[in-house]
Structures are given as C-alpha cells and as structure tokens.
Amino acid sequence: GAVVSQHPSRVICKSGTSVKIECRSLDFQATTMFWYRQFPKQSLMLMATSNEGSKATYEQGVEKDKFLINHASLTLSTLTVTSAHPEDSSFYICSARTDNTEAFFGQGTRLTVV
Amino acid sequence: SQKIEQNSEALNIQEGKTATLTCNYTNYSPAYLQWYRQDPGRGPVFLLLIRENEKEKRKERLKVTFDTTLKQSLFHITASQPADSATYLCALDMGTGFQKLVFGTGTRLLVSP
C-alpha cells in the first residue's frame, strides 16, 4: 500500500516556541491530506483538511492561527503549532487518500510542551 | 447530534475465539464504512471497507457487516490471536466529494493466550 511518512515521531519543546511537523506521501501524489489530533484513549479528531496549493479547511473550534498548515506540493504538508502551550501536548497524525477509499496514515508525532 | 459509538470498554477474549466489535452511528448517511487497527503510539492501519449497498465483506479472518437500517456495523475477527490485540476504529466516509473520514471512539481488544 501507499506510504505516508511523518516526522518527527517525538518532540519536546518549551512553552511559547513553535514546532513544525512534516507529512510526506512517499510513493503517490496527495492533493488532499488530513491532520488529526488524538488524546490518550480517545479517538482521532480531525483538525483540518490540507489542500495542495490552497488554504487549509479547519474544523470548527480549531484555531487556524495556532495550527498553521501548509501544503506546498503534492507530496508534502506541514503542520506548525505556534506558541505552543502544555495543553497543546498531544499525538498528532496526518493522513492522505488517493481516492475515495482507504486512508494512509503517518506514524504520528508525540508532542510534549514543557 | 451526530455520533459514532463503539464499545467503550475493552473487550477481553481468549485466543481462538471470535471477537465481535460494534460500531453504531446516528445522524449520518455514510456511503462507505471503514475499519482501522491502531497500535499504541502508531497511526491507524486500514483493514476493510464496506459500501452502503454491501451487507457483508470478508478478508482472511476478518468479516464486516453493514446495516444501514440499524445504522450499525459489526466487525468480527475469527480464530483470534494475541497479535490481534489492538484498538479498532470504525470510520464513516460520506463518499464522493467529501473525502474526510469521521472516526468512532475505538474499542480496545485484548486477546489472551
């Protein structure tokens, strides 16, 4: 199946700093990628839909100025958590779909803000 | 309101038995329903997809049913193995033009030797 690579897998940052997470589709072109957030023992919550060459579509309640998404090419989307605070600590996962079938997920990024 | 519910409690079964996981939804009309497996600290992995006009789908030891009248999907793992222990997520797909998946709460399955 298709491969989605996400980096870094773990990051610890200081409160007030920004963190960038990369999501790459390695063997296919993804016009649309999705960013999810997952708290312990909870399901995936969609944060935003990232569209190549255009602005991301954010879900209700997600601060677009805090979670900056850039989809500069058909194989790369980035999520930047700006001015991170401890409450932003979570597991962030990206995914991509080649058509209206299965989604391919990255390995996830464990963000800890101290 | 829209909801997707799965067994909130962990499901404990013995090796060799059949595990049955439930996914119920309200106020959605999905074109497809998908099941994923998620291991701790990892992203989900696709298992099966079933369309709204399909009643049942099988893949090796896995079987999925989809009842659009009951708004329910059942996910079965036959001859379960300890390696099947994981969290299983159902996801609703509204079909063409929507792209995004909406995930259920997930059920943790524990298969004991």
XYZ file of C-alpha atoms in Angstrom:
227
model
C 0.000 0.000 0.000
C 0.911 3.653 -0.186
C 3.310 5.062 2.399
C 2.911 8.256 4.377
C 5.938 9.372 6.344
C 5.598 11.739 9.279
C 8.422 13.470 11.147
C 9.415 13.874 13.851
C 7.938 10.949 15.759
C 8.555 12.670 19.085
C 9.295 16.247 20.022
C 9.644 18.085 23.281
C 9.554 21.848 23.182
C 9.419 24.726 25.588
C 6.250 26.650 26.150
C 5.999 29.598 23.779
C 8.052 28.077 20.985
C 6.810 26.741 17.651
C 7.038 23.199 16.334
C 6.782 22.027 12.753
C 5.578 18.545 11.817
C 6.073 17.196 8.298
C 3.902 14.731 6.452
C 5.077 13.256 3.169
C 3.415 10.866 0.739
C 6.347 8.768 -0.476
C 5.005 6.886 -3.473
C 1.912 8.766 -4.557
C 0.654 12.291 -5.016
C -1.811 13.509 -2.443
C -3.866 16.512 -3.417
C -5.530 16.351 -0.020
C -4.047 15.500 3.349
C -5.714 15.459 6.739
C -4.402 16.389 10.164
C -5.761 14.727 13.279
C -5.185 15.116 16.968
C -5.600 12.286 19.430
C -5.692 12.443 23.211
C -4.910 9.352 25.306
C -7.525 6.636 24.943
C -9.640 8.818 22.700
C -10.408 8.723 19.030
C -8.922 10.784 16.247
C -10.298 14.295 15.992
C -9.986 15.895 12.589
C -8.304 19.268 12.851
C -8.082 20.350 9.235
C -8.067 19.310 5.628
C -4.962 20.389 3.782
C -5.310 21.110 0.066
C -2.302 21.428 -2.220
C -1.853 24.979 -3.410
C -4.694 26.460 -1.402
C -5.686 27.294 2.134
C -6.488 24.564 4.574
C -10.036 23.963 5.730
C -10.227 23.900 9.511
C -12.795 22.087 11.596
C -14.955 24.030 13.971
C -13.134 25.005 17.143
C -9.627 24.614 15.708
C -7.598 27.826 15.815
C -6.135 28.362 12.363
C -3.643 30.939 13.622
C -2.312 28.483 16.145
C -2.169 25.443 13.902
C -0.659 26.631 10.646
C -0.957 24.227 7.747
C 0.965 24.476 4.516
C 0.567 22.109 1.578
C 3.237 23.351 -0.777
C 3.460 20.321 -3.037
C 1.575 17.164 -3.912
C 3.766 15.146 -1.551
C 4.288 17.419 1.443
C 2.058 19.008 4.044
C 3.292 20.647 7.229
C 1.589 21.472 10.498
C 3.162 24.169 12.651
C 1.998 24.509 16.227
C 2.727 28.131 17.052
C 3.394 29.488 20.528
C 2.898 26.030 21.953
C 1.494 25.585 25.444
C 1.242 22.486 27.641
C -2.387 21.991 26.631
C -1.195 21.504 23.035
C 0.620 18.355 24.121
C -0.957 15.532 22.175
C -0.488 12.935 19.464
C -0.764 14.466 16.003
C -1.347 12.250 12.966
C -1.544 13.048 9.271
C -3.210 11.008 6.567
C -3.707 11.037 2.836
C -6.128 9.368 0.478
C -5.536 8.509 -3.152
C -9.241 8.273 -3.945
C -12.460 7.626 -2.067
C -11.153 4.503 -0.443
C -8.681 3.750 2.308
C -6.677 6.390 4.107
C -2.952 6.014 4.705
C -1.669 7.367 7.966
C 1.670 8.644 9.104
C 3.348 7.204 12.169
C 2.179 10.084 14.310
C 4.049 12.746 16.291
C 4.021 12.825 20.064
C 4.303 16.488 21.068
C 5.156 17.370 24.647
C 5.233 21.018 25.631
C 7.046 21.744 28.883
C -26.449 15.457 17.121
C -24.113 13.277 15.106
C -22.434 10.442 16.946
C -20.345 7.365 16.234
C -20.191 4.953 19.135
C -18.107 1.875 19.721
C -17.841 -0.362 22.789
C -16.154 1.942 25.271
C -14.995 -0.882 27.498
C -12.080 -3.067 26.486
C -13.059 -6.420 25.020
C -11.213 -9.350 26.565
C -11.381 -12.713 24.826
C -9.448 -15.926 24.762
C -7.222 -16.971 21.901
C -9.094 -18.922 19.256
C -12.468 -17.301 19.966
C -14.280 -14.871 17.692
C -14.140 -11.208 18.641
C -17.123 -9.058 17.673
C -16.854 -5.278 17.775
C -19.762 -2.900 17.260
C -19.990 0.489 15.589
C -23.248 2.437 15.842
C -23.880 5.834 14.328
C -26.621 8.446 14.400
C -27.469 11.296 12.060
C -25.021 10.231 9.401
C -25.619 8.743 5.963
C -22.276 7.223 5.017
C -21.570 5.898 1.556
C -18.804 3.714 2.985
C -17.737 2.465 6.357
C -14.141 1.575 7.094
C -12.356 -0.267 9.878
C -8.841 0.502 11.066
C -6.440 -1.021 13.540
C -4.335 1.196 15.777
C -1.460 0.039 17.950
C -0.230 2.236 20.845
C 1.802 5.206 19.670
C 1.177 4.456 15.991
C -1.081 5.747 13.247
C -4.117 3.675 12.217
C -3.808 0.991 9.563
C -6.609 0.261 7.114
C -8.308 -3.128 7.377
C -11.581 -3.227 5.460
C -14.033 -1.031 3.615
C -17.695 -1.822 3.049
C -20.079 0.113 0.844
C -23.631 1.099 1.732
C -25.049 -1.381 -0.768
C -22.985 -4.262 0.623
C -24.199 -6.378 3.512
C -21.000 -8.207 4.272
C -17.301 -8.159 3.404
C -14.599 -10.665 4.250
C -10.833 -10.634 4.256
C -8.985 -13.632 5.648
C -10.045 -13.872 9.346
C -11.920 -10.582 9.239
C -15.584 -10.043 8.473
C -17.540 -6.795 8.417
C -21.292 -6.312 8.173
C -23.090 -3.073 7.428
C -26.767 -2.482 8.216
C -27.835 0.960 7.054
C -31.306 0.473 8.538
C -29.940 -0.204 12.010
C -27.087 2.242 11.364
C -24.656 -0.330 12.609
C -21.550 -2.189 11.540
C -20.174 -5.314 13.157
C -16.512 -6.277 12.879
C -15.565 -9.884 13.513
C -12.150 -11.462 13.988
C -12.331 -15.245 13.881
C -9.734 -17.551 15.425
C -8.351 -14.577 17.316
C -4.679 -14.429 18.251
C -2.774 -12.407 20.874
C -1.283 -10.438 17.955
C -4.780 -9.162 17.205
C -4.705 -7.167 20.457
C -5.049 -3.506 19.475
C -7.591 -0.704 19.288
C -10.045 -0.960 16.410
C -11.627 2.145 14.952
C -14.578 2.433 12.646
C -14.739 5.406 10.315
C -17.557 6.855 8.266
C -16.968 8.098 4.754
C -19.639 10.252 3.172
C -18.448 9.397 -0.321
C -17.502 11.364 -3.412
C -16.688 14.981 -2.815
C -16.326 14.683 0.943
C -13.030 12.848 1.340
C -12.760 13.244 5.082
C -13.316 10.346 7.455
C -15.108 10.648 10.777
C -13.826 8.203 13.368
C -15.555 6.369 16.154
C -14.287 6.227 19.709
C -12.478 2.936 19.178
C -12.602 -0.364 21.031
C -9.574 -1.913 22.664
C -9.337 -5.647 22.068
C -7.231 -7.876 24.317
C -6.705 -11.477 23.241
C -5.288 -13.711 25.955
C -3.210 -16.816 25.187
